[in-house]
Tab-separated table of N, CA and C in Angstrom:
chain	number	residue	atom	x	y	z
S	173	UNK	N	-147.978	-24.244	-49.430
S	173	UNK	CA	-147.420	-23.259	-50.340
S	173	UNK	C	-147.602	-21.869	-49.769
S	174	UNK	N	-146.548	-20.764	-50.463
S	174	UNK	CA	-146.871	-19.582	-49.659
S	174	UNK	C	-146.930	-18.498	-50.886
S	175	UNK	N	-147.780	-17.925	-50.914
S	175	UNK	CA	-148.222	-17.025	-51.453
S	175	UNK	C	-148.230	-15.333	-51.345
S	176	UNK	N	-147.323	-14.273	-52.227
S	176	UNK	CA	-147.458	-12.606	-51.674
S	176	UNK	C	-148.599	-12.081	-52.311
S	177	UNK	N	-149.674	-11.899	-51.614
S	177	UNK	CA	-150.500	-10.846	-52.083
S	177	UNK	C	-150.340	-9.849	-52.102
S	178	UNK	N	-150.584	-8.635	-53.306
S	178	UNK	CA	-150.256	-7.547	-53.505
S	178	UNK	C	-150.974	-6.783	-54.710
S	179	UNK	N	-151.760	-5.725	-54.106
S	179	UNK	CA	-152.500	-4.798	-54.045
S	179	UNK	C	-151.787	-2.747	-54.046
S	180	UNK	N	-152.957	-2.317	-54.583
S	180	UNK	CA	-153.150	-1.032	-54.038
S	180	UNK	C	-153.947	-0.971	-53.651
S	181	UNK	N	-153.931	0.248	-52.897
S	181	UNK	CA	-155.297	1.175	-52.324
S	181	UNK	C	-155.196	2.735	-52.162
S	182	UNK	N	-156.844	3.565	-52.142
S	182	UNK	CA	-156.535	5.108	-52.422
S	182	UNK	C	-157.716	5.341	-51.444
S	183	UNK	N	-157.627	6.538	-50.785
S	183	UNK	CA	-158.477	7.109	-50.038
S	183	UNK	C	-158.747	8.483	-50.607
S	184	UNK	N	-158.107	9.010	-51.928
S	184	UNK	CA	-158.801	10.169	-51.549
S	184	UNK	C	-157.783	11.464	-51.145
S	185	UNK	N	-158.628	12.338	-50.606
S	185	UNK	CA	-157.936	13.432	-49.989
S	185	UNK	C	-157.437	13.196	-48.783
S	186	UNK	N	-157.779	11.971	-48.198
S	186	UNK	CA	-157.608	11.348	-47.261
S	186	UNK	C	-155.921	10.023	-47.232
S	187	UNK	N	-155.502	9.671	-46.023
S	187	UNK	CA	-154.667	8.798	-46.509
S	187	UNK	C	-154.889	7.193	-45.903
S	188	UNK	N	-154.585	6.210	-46.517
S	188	UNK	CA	-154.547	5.160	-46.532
S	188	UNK	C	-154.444	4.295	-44.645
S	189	UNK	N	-155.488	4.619	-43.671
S	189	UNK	CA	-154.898	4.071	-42.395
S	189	UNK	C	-154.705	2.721	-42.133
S	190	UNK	N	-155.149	1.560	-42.724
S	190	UNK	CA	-154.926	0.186	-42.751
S	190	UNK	C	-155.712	-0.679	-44.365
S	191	UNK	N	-155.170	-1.398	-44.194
S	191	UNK	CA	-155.365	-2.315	-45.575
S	191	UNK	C	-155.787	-4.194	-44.893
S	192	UNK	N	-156.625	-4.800	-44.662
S	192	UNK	CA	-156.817	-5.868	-44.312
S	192	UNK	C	-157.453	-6.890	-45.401
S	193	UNK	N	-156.578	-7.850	-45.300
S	193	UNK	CA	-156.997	-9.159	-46.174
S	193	UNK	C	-157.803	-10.686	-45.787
S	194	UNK	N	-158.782	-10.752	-46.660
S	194	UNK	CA	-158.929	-12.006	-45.770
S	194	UNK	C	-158.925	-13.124	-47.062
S	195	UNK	N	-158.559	-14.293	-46.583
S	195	UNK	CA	-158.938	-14.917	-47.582
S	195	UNK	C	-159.867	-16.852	-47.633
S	196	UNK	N	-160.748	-16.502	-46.269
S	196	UNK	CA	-161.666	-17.234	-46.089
S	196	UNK	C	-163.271	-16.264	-46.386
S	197	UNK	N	-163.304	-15.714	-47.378
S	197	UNK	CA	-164.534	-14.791	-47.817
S	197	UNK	C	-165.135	-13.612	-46.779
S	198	UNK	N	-164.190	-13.172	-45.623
S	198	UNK	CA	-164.199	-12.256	-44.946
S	198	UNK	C	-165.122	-12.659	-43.476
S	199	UNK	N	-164.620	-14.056	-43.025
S	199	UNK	CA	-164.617	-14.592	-41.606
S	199	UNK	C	-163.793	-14.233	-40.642
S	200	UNK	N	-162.467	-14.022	-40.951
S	200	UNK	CA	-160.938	-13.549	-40.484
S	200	UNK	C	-160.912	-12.550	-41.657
S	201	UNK	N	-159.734	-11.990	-40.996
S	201	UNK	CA	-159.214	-10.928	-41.805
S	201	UNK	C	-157.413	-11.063	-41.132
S	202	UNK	N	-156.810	-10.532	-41.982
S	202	UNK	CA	-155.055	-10.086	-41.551
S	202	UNK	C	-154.616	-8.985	-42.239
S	203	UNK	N	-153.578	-8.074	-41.319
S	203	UNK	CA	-153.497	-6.965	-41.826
S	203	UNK	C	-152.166	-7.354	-42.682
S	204	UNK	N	-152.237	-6.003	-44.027
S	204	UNK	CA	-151.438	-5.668	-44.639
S	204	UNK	C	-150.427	-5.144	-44.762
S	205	UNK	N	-148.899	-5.062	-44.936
S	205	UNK	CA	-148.028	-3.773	-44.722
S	205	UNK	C	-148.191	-3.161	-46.470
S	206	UNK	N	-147.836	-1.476	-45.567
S	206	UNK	CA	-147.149	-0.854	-47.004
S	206	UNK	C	-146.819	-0.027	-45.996
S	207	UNK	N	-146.628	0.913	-47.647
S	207	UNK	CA	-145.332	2.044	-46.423
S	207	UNK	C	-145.962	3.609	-46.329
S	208	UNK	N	-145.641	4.540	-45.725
S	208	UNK	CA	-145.661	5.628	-45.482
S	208	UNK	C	-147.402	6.480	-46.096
S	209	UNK	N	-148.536	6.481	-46.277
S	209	UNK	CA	-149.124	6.833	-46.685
S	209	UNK	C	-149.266	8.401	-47.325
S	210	UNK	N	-149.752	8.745	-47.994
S	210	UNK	CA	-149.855	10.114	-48.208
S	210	UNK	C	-151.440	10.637	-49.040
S	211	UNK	N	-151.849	11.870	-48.217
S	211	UNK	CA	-153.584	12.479	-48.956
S	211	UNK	C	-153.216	12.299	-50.893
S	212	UNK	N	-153.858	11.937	-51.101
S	212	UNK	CA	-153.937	11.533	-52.775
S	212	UNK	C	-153.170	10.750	-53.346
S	213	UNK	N	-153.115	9.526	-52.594
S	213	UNK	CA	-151.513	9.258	-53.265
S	213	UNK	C	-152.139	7.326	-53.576
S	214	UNK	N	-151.819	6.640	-54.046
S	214	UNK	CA	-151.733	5.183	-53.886
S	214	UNK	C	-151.005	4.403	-53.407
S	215	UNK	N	-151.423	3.323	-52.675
S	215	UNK	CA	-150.729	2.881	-51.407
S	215	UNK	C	-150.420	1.379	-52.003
S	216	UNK	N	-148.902	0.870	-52.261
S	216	UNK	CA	-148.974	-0.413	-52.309
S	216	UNK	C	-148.886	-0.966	-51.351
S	217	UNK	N	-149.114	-2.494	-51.102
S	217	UNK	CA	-149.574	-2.829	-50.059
S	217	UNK	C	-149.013	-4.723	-50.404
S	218	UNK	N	-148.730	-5.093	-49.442
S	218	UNK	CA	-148.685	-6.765	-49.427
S	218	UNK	C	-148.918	-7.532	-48.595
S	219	UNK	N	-149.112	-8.543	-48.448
S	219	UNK	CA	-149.293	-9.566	-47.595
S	219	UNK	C	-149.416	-10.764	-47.792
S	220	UNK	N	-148.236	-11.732	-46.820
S	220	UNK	CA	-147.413	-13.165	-46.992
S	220	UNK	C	-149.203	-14.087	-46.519
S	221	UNK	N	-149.124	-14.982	-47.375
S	221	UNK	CA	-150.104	-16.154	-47.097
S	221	UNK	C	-150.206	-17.492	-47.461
S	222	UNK	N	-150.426	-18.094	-46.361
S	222	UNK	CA	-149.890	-19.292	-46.660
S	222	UNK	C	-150.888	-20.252	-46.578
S	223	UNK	N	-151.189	-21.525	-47.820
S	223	UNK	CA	-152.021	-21.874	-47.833
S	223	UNK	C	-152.193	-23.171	-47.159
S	224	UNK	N	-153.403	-23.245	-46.168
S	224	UNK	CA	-153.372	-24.616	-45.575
S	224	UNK	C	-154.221	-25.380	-46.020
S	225	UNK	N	-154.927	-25.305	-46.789
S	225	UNK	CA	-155.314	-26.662	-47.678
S	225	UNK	C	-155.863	-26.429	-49.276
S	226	UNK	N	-155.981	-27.298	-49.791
S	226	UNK	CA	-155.937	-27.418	-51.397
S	226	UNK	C	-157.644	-26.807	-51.526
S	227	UNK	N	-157.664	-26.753	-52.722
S	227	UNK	CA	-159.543	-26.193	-52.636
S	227	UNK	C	-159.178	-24.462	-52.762
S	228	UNK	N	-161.150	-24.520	-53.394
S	228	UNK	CA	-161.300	-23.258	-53.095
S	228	UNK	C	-160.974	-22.270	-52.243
S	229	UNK	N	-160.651	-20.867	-52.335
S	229	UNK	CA	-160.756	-19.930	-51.613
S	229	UNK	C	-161.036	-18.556	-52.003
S	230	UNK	N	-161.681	-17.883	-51.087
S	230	UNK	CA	-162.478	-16.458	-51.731
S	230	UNK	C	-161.650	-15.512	-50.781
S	231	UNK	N	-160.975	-14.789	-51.704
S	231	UNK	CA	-160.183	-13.344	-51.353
S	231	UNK	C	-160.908	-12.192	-51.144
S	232	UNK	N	-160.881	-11.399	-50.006
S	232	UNK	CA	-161.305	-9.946	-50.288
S	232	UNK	C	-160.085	-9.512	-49.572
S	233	UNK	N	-160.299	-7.670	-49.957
S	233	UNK	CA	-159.122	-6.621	-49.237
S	233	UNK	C	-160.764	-5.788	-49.302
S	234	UNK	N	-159.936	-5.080	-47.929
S	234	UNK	CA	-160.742	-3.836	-47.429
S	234	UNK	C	-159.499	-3.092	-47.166
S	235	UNK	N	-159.637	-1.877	-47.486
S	235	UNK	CA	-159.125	-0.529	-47.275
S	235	UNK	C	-159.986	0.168	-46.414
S	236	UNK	N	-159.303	0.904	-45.146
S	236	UNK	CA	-159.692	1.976	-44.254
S	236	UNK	C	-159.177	3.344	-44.553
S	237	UNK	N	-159.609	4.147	-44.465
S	237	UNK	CA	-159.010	5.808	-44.556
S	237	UNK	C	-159.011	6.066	-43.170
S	238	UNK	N	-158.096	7.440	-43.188
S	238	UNK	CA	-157.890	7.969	-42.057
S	238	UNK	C	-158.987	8.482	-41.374
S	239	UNK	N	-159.436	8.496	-40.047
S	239	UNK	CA	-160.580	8.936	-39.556
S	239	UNK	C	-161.963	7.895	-40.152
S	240	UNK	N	-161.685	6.748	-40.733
S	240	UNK	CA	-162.992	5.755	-41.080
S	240	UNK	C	-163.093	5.462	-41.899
């Protein structure tokens, strides 16, 4: 099955430099698209996933800002 994850994220005065998902409890990670970032602004964000087996699974997202 395939699955869109979809999220925001905010940095701040700062803007949004990557968005990464993982969804083996943060062993791997895969990056996110969104679009155009901007200082104060909220960033939607998605990412296609596809599931390879039945069972549990533990999601995280991490957000990066610009400069860290």
């Amino acid at each position: 099955r395939r699955f869109t994850l979809r999220g925001a994220a905010w940095a701040g005065e700062n803007r949004v430099a990557k968005v990464e998902v993982s969804t083996d409890g943060g062993a791997t990670w895969m990056a996110a698209r969104f679009g155009d970032p901007k200082p104060y602004s909220w960033v939607l964000w998605q990412c296609e996933w596809k599931l390879a087996r039945a069972g549990e699974h533990r999601l995280a997202v991490r957000a990066t800002a610009a400069g860290g």
